[in-house]
PDB file of C-alpha atoms in Angstrom:
ATOM      1  CA  MET X 226      -1.228  -6.109  25.058  1.00  0.00           C
ATOM      2  CA  VAL X 227      -0.110  -2.509  25.131  1.00  0.00           C
ATOM      3  CA  ASN X 228      -2.784   0.062  24.167  1.00  0.00           C
ATOM      4  CA  ALA X 229      -2.491   3.597  22.932  1.00  0.00           C
ATOM      5  CA  SER X 230      -4.075   6.190  25.198  1.00  0.00           C
ATOM      6  CA  ALA X 231      -7.505   7.614  24.350  1.00  0.00           C
ATOM      7  CA  ALA X 232      -6.004  11.108  24.475  1.00  0.00           C
ATOM      8  CA  SER X 233      -3.340  10.336  21.825  1.00  0.00           C
ATOM      9  CA  LEU X 234      -5.913   8.654  19.579  1.00  0.00           C
ATOM     10  CA  GLU X 235      -8.168  11.723  19.945  1.00  0.00           C
ATOM     11  CA  ALA X 236      -5.216  13.935  19.038  1.00  0.00           C
ATOM     12  CA  ILE X 237      -4.429  11.866  15.887  1.00  0.00           C
ATOM     13  CA  TYR X 238      -8.057  11.947  14.917  1.00  0.00           C
ATOM     14  CA  GLN X 239      -8.202  15.771  15.334  1.00  0.00           C
ATOM     15  CA  LYS X 240      -5.031  16.185  13.250  1.00  0.00           C
ATOM     16  CA  ASN X 241      -6.744  14.255  10.495  1.00  0.00           C
ATOM     17  CA  ILE X 242      -9.922  16.295  10.648  1.00  0.00           C
ATOM     18  CA  ASN X 243      -7.771  19.410  10.651  1.00  0.00           C
ATOM     19  CA  LEU X 244      -5.785  18.224   7.687  1.00  0.00           C
ATOM     20  CA  PHE X 245      -8.912  17.598   5.594  1.00  0.00           C
ATOM     21  CA  SER X 246     -10.358  20.903   6.650  1.00  0.00           C
ATOM     22  CA  GLN X 247      -7.167  22.864   5.898  1.00  0.00           C
ATOM     23  CA  THR X 248      -6.663  21.309   2.444  1.00  0.00           C
ATOM     24  CA  GLY X 249     -10.349  21.319   1.421  1.00  0.00           C
ATOM     25  CA  VAL X 250     -10.114  17.634   0.521  1.00  0.00           C
ATOM     26  CA  ASP X 251     -13.509  15.920   0.580  1.00  0.00           C
ATOM     27  CA  TYR X 252     -13.744  12.716   2.580  1.00  0.00           C
ATOM     28  CA  GLN X 253     -16.292  10.234   3.862  1.00  0.00           C
ATOM     29  CA  SER X 254     -16.291   8.720   7.315  1.00  0.00           C
ATOM     30  CA  TRP X 255     -17.865   5.830   9.075  1.00  0.00           C
ATOM     31  CA  GLN X 256     -18.103   4.831  12.694  1.00  0.00           C
ATOM     32  CA  HIS X 257     -18.157   1.040  13.422  1.00  0.00           C
ATOM     33  CA  GLU X 258     -16.760  -1.489  15.829  1.00  0.00           C
ATOM     34  CA  PRO X 259     -12.984  -1.304  16.208  1.00  0.00           C
ATOM     35  CA  ILE X 260     -10.995  -2.813  13.343  1.00  0.00           C
ATOM     36  CA  LEU X 261      -7.744  -4.225  14.614  1.00  0.00           C
ATOM     37  CA  ASP X 262      -7.327  -7.243  12.312  1.00  0.00           C
ATOM     38  CA  PHE X 263      -7.867  -8.243   8.703  1.00  0.00           C
ATOM     39  CA  GLU X 264     -10.906 -10.495   9.464  1.00  0.00           C
ATOM     40  CA  THR X 265     -12.876  -7.671  11.119  1.00  0.00           C
ATOM     41  CA  ASP X 266     -11.800  -5.314   8.345  1.00  0.00           C
ATOM     42  CA  ALA X 267     -13.097  -7.618   5.637  1.00  0.00           C
ATOM     43  CA  ARG X 268     -16.400  -8.246   7.490  1.00  0.00           C
ATOM     44  CA  ILE X 269     -17.115  -4.524   8.147  1.00  0.00           C
ATOM     45  CA  ALA X 270     -16.092  -3.571   4.630  1.00  0.00           C
ATOM     46  CA  LYS X 271     -18.623  -6.024   3.271  1.00  0.00           C
ATOM     47  CA  GLU X 272     -21.293  -4.888   5.703  1.00  0.00           C
ATOM     48  CA  GLN X 273     -20.695  -1.170   4.838  1.00  0.00           C
ATOM     49  CA  GLY X 274     -20.347  -1.763   1.118  1.00  0.00           C
ATOM     50  CA  TRP X 275     -16.984   0.032   0.924  1.00  0.00           C
ATOM     51  CA  THR X 276     -15.497   0.407  -2.430  1.00  0.00           C
ATOM     52  CA  ALA X 277     -12.401   2.382  -1.641  1.00  0.00           C
ATOM     53  CA  ALA X 278      -9.056   0.531  -1.530  1.00  0.00           C
ATOM     54  CA  PRO X 279      -7.933  -0.308   1.894  1.00  0.00           C
ATOM     55  CA  THR X 280      -4.503   1.109   2.752  1.00  0.00           C
ATOM     56  CA  LYS X 281      -1.865  -0.242   5.134  1.00  0.00           C
ATOM     57  CA  SER X 282       0.555   1.997   7.004  1.00  0.00           C
ATOM     58  CA  LEU X 283       3.541   0.098   8.127  1.00  0.00           C
ATOM     59  CA  PHE X 284       5.634   1.757  10.894  1.00  0.00           C
ATOM     60  CA  LEU X 285       9.256   1.020  10.389  1.00  0.00           C
ATOM     61  CA  LYS X 286      12.471   1.442  12.351  1.00  0.00           C
ATOM     62  CA  ILE X 287      15.428   2.726  10.308  1.00  0.00           C
ATOM     63  CA  LYS X 288      18.752   1.050  11.081  1.00  0.00           C
ATOM     64  CA  GLY X 289      20.954   3.609  12.819  1.00  0.00           C
ATOM     65  CA  GLY X 290      18.006   5.572  14.227  1.00  0.00           C
ATOM     66  CA  GLY X 291      14.754   7.136  13.217  1.00  0.00           C
ATOM     67  CA  HIS X 292      11.427   5.943  11.826  1.00  0.00           C
ATOM     68  CA  CYS X 293       9.426   5.959   8.617  1.00  0.00           C
ATOM     69  CA  LEU X 294       6.034   4.910   7.567  1.00  0.00           C
ATOM     70  CA  LEU X 295       5.172   3.037   4.391  1.00  0.00           C
ATOM     71  CA  LEU X 296       1.761   3.778   2.918  1.00  0.00           C
ATOM     72  CA  THR X 297       0.586   1.017   0.587  1.00  0.00           C
ATOM     73  CA  HIS X 298      -2.370  -1.127  -0.323  1.00  0.00           C
ATOM     74  CA  ARG X 299      -3.474  -3.451   2.511  1.00  0.00           C
ATOM     75  CA  ASP X 300      -2.540  -6.599   0.551  1.00  0.00           C
ATOM     76  CA  ASN X 301       1.019  -5.465  -0.380  1.00  0.00           C
ATOM     77  CA  ARG X 302       4.123  -6.606   1.468  1.00  0.00           C
ATOM     78  CA  LEU X 303       7.100  -4.636   2.579  1.00  0.00           C
ATOM     79  CA  ASP X 304       9.833  -4.589  -0.068  1.00  0.00           C
ATOM     80  CA  SER X 305      12.713  -4.024   2.229  1.00  0.00           C
ATOM     81  CA  LYS X 306      15.288  -4.147  -0.537  1.00  0.00           C
ATOM     82  CA  LEU X 307      13.513  -1.313  -2.362  1.00  0.00           C
ATOM     83  CA  VAL X 308      13.188   0.724   0.836  1.00  0.00           C
ATOM     84  CA  LYS X 309      16.858   0.233   1.544  1.00  0.00           C
ATOM     85  CA  GLN X 310      17.719   1.305  -1.933  1.00  0.00           C
ATOM     86  CA  VAL X 311      15.683   4.564  -1.442  1.00  0.00           C
ATOM     87  CA  LEU X 312      16.708   5.376   2.142  1.00  0.00           C
ATOM     88  CA  GLY X 313      20.281   3.976   2.022  1.00  0.00           C
ATOM     89  CA  LYS X 314      19.559   2.076   5.232  1.00  0.00           C
ATOM     90  CA  ARG X 315      17.837  -1.101   6.214  1.00  0.00           C
ATOM     91  CA  VAL X 316      14.450  -0.994   7.871  1.00  0.00           C
ATOM     92  CA  SER X 317      12.465  -3.400  10.049  1.00  0.00           C
ATOM     93  CA  VAL X 318       8.927  -3.375  11.308  1.00  0.00           C
ATOM     94  CA  CYS X 319       8.639  -1.781  14.811  1.00  0.00           C
ATOM     95  CA  SER X 320       7.329  -3.610  17.805  1.00  0.00           C
ATOM     96  CA  ASN X 321       3.933  -2.614  18.914  1.00  0.00           C
ATOM     97  CA  GLU X 322       5.349  -1.031  22.130  1.00  0.00           C
ATOM     98  CA  GLU X 323       7.866   1.127  20.189  1.00  0.00           C
ATOM     99  CA  MET X 324       5.241   2.157  17.597  1.00  0.00           C
ATOM    100  CA  ILE X 325       2.769   3.275  20.320  1.00  0.00           C
ATOM    101  CA  GLU X 326       5.495   5.200  22.092  1.00  0.00           C
ATOM    102  CA  ALA X 327       6.639   6.869  18.853  1.00  0.00           C
ATOM    103  CA  ILE X 328       3.287   7.782  17.208  1.00  0.00           C
ATOM    104  CA  GLY X 329       0.420   6.862  19.627  1.00  0.00           C
ATOM    105  CA  CYS X 330      -1.530   4.657  17.235  1.00  0.00           C
ATOM    106  CA  GLU X 331      -3.150   1.281  18.110  1.00  0.00           C
ATOM    107  CA  PRO X 332      -1.478  -1.717  16.550  1.00  0.00           C
ATOM    108  CA  GLY X 333      -3.577  -2.586  13.413  1.00  0.00           C
ATOM    109  CA  ALA X 334      -4.893   0.986  13.109  1.00  0.00           C
ATOM    110  CA  VAL X 335      -1.759   3.083  12.150  1.00  0.00           C
ATOM    111  CA  CYS X 336      -2.661   6.321  10.530  1.00  0.00           C
ATOM    112  CA  PRO X 337      -0.671   7.796   7.628  1.00  0.00           C
ATOM    113  CA  PHE X 338      -1.487  11.450   8.591  1.00  0.00           C
ATOM    114  CA  GLY X 339      -0.824  13.463  11.774  1.00  0.00           C
ATOM    115  CA  LEU X 340       2.504  11.835  12.521  1.00  0.00           C
ATOM    116  CA  PRO X 341       5.322  13.479  14.395  1.00  0.00           C
ATOM    117  CA  ASP X 342       7.305  15.785  12.042  1.00  0.00           C
ATOM    118  CA  ASP X 343      10.438  13.677  11.925  1.00  0.00           C
ATOM    119  CA  ILE X 344       8.702  10.536  10.564  1.00  0.00           C
ATOM    120  CA  ARG X 345       9.365  10.111   6.849  1.00  0.00           C
ATOM    121  CA  ILE X 346       6.488   8.899   4.774  1.00  0.00           C
ATOM    122  CA  LEU X 347       7.206   6.482   1.991  1.00  0.00           C
ATOM    123  CA  VAL X 348       4.374   6.211  -0.576  1.00  0.00           C
ATOM    124  CA  ASP X 349       3.987   3.111  -2.680  1.00  0.00           C
ATOM    125  CA  PRO X 350       2.821   4.332  -6.142  1.00  0.00           C
ATOM    126  CA  VAL X 351       0.270   1.510  -6.328  1.00  0.00           C
ATOM    127  CA  VAL X 352      -2.072   3.593  -4.141  1.00  0.00           C
ATOM    128  CA  PHE X 353      -2.538   6.062  -7.026  1.00  0.00           C
ATOM    129  CA  SER X 354      -4.004   3.220  -9.136  1.00  0.00           C
ATOM    130  CA  TYR X 355      -7.194   3.124  -7.130  1.00  0.00           C
ATOM    131  CA  PRO X 356     -10.019   5.754  -7.422  1.00  0.00           C
ATOM    132  CA  GLU X 357     -10.427   6.007  -3.697  1.00  0.00           C
ATOM    133  CA  LEU X 358      -8.360   5.161  -0.612  1.00  0.00           C
ATOM    134  CA  MET X 359      -9.479   4.404   2.930  1.00  0.00           C
ATOM    135  CA  PHE X 360      -7.647   4.417   6.228  1.00  0.00           C
ATOM    136  CA  THR X 361      -8.209   4.574   9.974  1.00  0.00           C
ATOM    137  CA  PRO X 362      -7.752   8.103  11.379  1.00  0.00           C
ATOM    138  CA  GLY X 363      -6.164   7.075  14.656  1.00  0.00           C
ATOM    139  CA  LYS X 364      -9.289   5.648  16.189  1.00  0.00           C
ATOM    140  CA  PRO X 365      -9.867   1.991  15.246  1.00  0.00           C
ATOM    141  CA  ASN X 366     -13.610   2.485  15.227  1.00  0.00           C
ATOM    142  CA  LEU X 367     -13.529   5.091  12.465  1.00  0.00           C
ATOM    143  CA  THR X 368     -12.681   4.822   8.792  1.00  0.00           C
ATOM    144  CA  PHE X 369     -12.133   7.630   6.362  1.00  0.00           C
ATOM    145  CA  ALA X 370     -12.107   7.504   2.513  1.00  0.00           C
ATOM    146  CA  PHE X 371     -11.024  10.086  -0.019  1.00  0.00           C
ATOM    147  CA  ALA X 372     -10.138  10.300  -3.715  1.00  0.00           C
ATOM    148  CA  SER X 373      -6.601   9.027  -4.381  1.00  0.00           C
ATOM    149  CA  SER X 374      -6.064  12.044  -6.580  1.00  0.00           C
ATOM    150  CA  SER X 375      -6.148  14.126  -3.377  1.00  0.00           C
ATOM    151  CA  LEU X 376      -3.390  12.100  -1.663  1.00  0.00           C
ATOM    152  CA  MET X 377      -0.474  14.396  -2.654  1.00  0.00           C
ATOM    153  CA  THR X 378      -2.497  17.471  -1.575  1.00  0.00           C
ATOM    154  CA  LEU X 379      -2.830  15.929   1.900  1.00  0.00           C
ATOM    155  CA  LEU X 380       0.830  14.800   2.036  1.00  0.00           C
ATOM    156  CA  GLU X 381       2.193  18.186   0.854  1.00  0.00           C
ATOM    157  CA  ALA X 382       0.258  20.014   3.581  1.00  0.00           C
ATOM    158  CA  MET X 383       2.120  17.923   6.276  1.00  0.00           C
ATOM    159  CA  PRO X 384       5.582  18.875   7.667  1.00  0.00           C
ATOM    160  CA  ASN X 385       6.857  15.310   7.144  1.00  0.00           C
ATOM    161  CA  ALA X 386       9.367  14.412   4.401  1.00  0.00           C
ATOM    162  CA  VAL X 387       7.407  12.473   1.736  1.00  0.00           C
ATOM    163  CA  ILE X 388       9.231   9.981  -0.589  1.00  0.00           C
ATOM    164  CA  LEU X 389       7.443   8.411  -3.524  1.00  0.00           C
ATOM    165  CA  LEU X 390       8.893   5.003  -4.040  1.00  0.00           C
ATOM    166  CA  PRO X 391       9.785   4.007  -7.660  1.00  0.00           C
ATOM    167  CA  GLU X 392       7.294   1.823  -9.376  1.00  0.00           C
ATOM    168  CA  LYS X 393       8.216  -1.839  -9.396  1.00  0.00           C
ATOM    169  CA  GLU X 394       8.820  -3.393 -12.763  1.00  0.00           C
ATOM    170  CA  ALA X 395       6.184  -5.922 -13.799  1.00  0.00           C
ATOM    171  CA  GLU X 396       7.007  -9.411 -12.669  1.00  0.00           C
ATOM    172  CA  GLN X 397       8.185 -11.690 -15.507  1.00  0.00           C
ATOM    173  CA  ALA X 398       6.302 -15.036 -15.775  1.00  0.00           C
TER     174      ALA X 398
END
């Protein structure tokens, strides 16, 4: 298994701390055993009594070159047709090795903030339906939570292009 370096994880963590400080967005943080899979995540969430919605940051390769990150709820799946509609190009999930090389995050602990400037961030509007959101700030043994109403403040303070995906129409029974 390929691992991200401690130096790159520390840099991502510091970018997150700086982003919260720079924007004045309040957040909570917890230190715990590393979360690198859904089972550990569920167990620690129960132990900690977390109420914030868990997010998922999917790191994607864009056909023809480049990368983007999809920020969504942990239980949502990639809608590749919708993403292709928005970007005009197909996407696929990156390999762990390519993701680590591109952004320095651990597999299972991809962070939506502090990314290289050229990474586009796609935001699933479902995340705004929860009062609070939680994510891993680069280090898999830390979790941050903040009010979802502050998400756009955080995203707008970053140099990355941010694309809000259109809301999906309700599924017909």
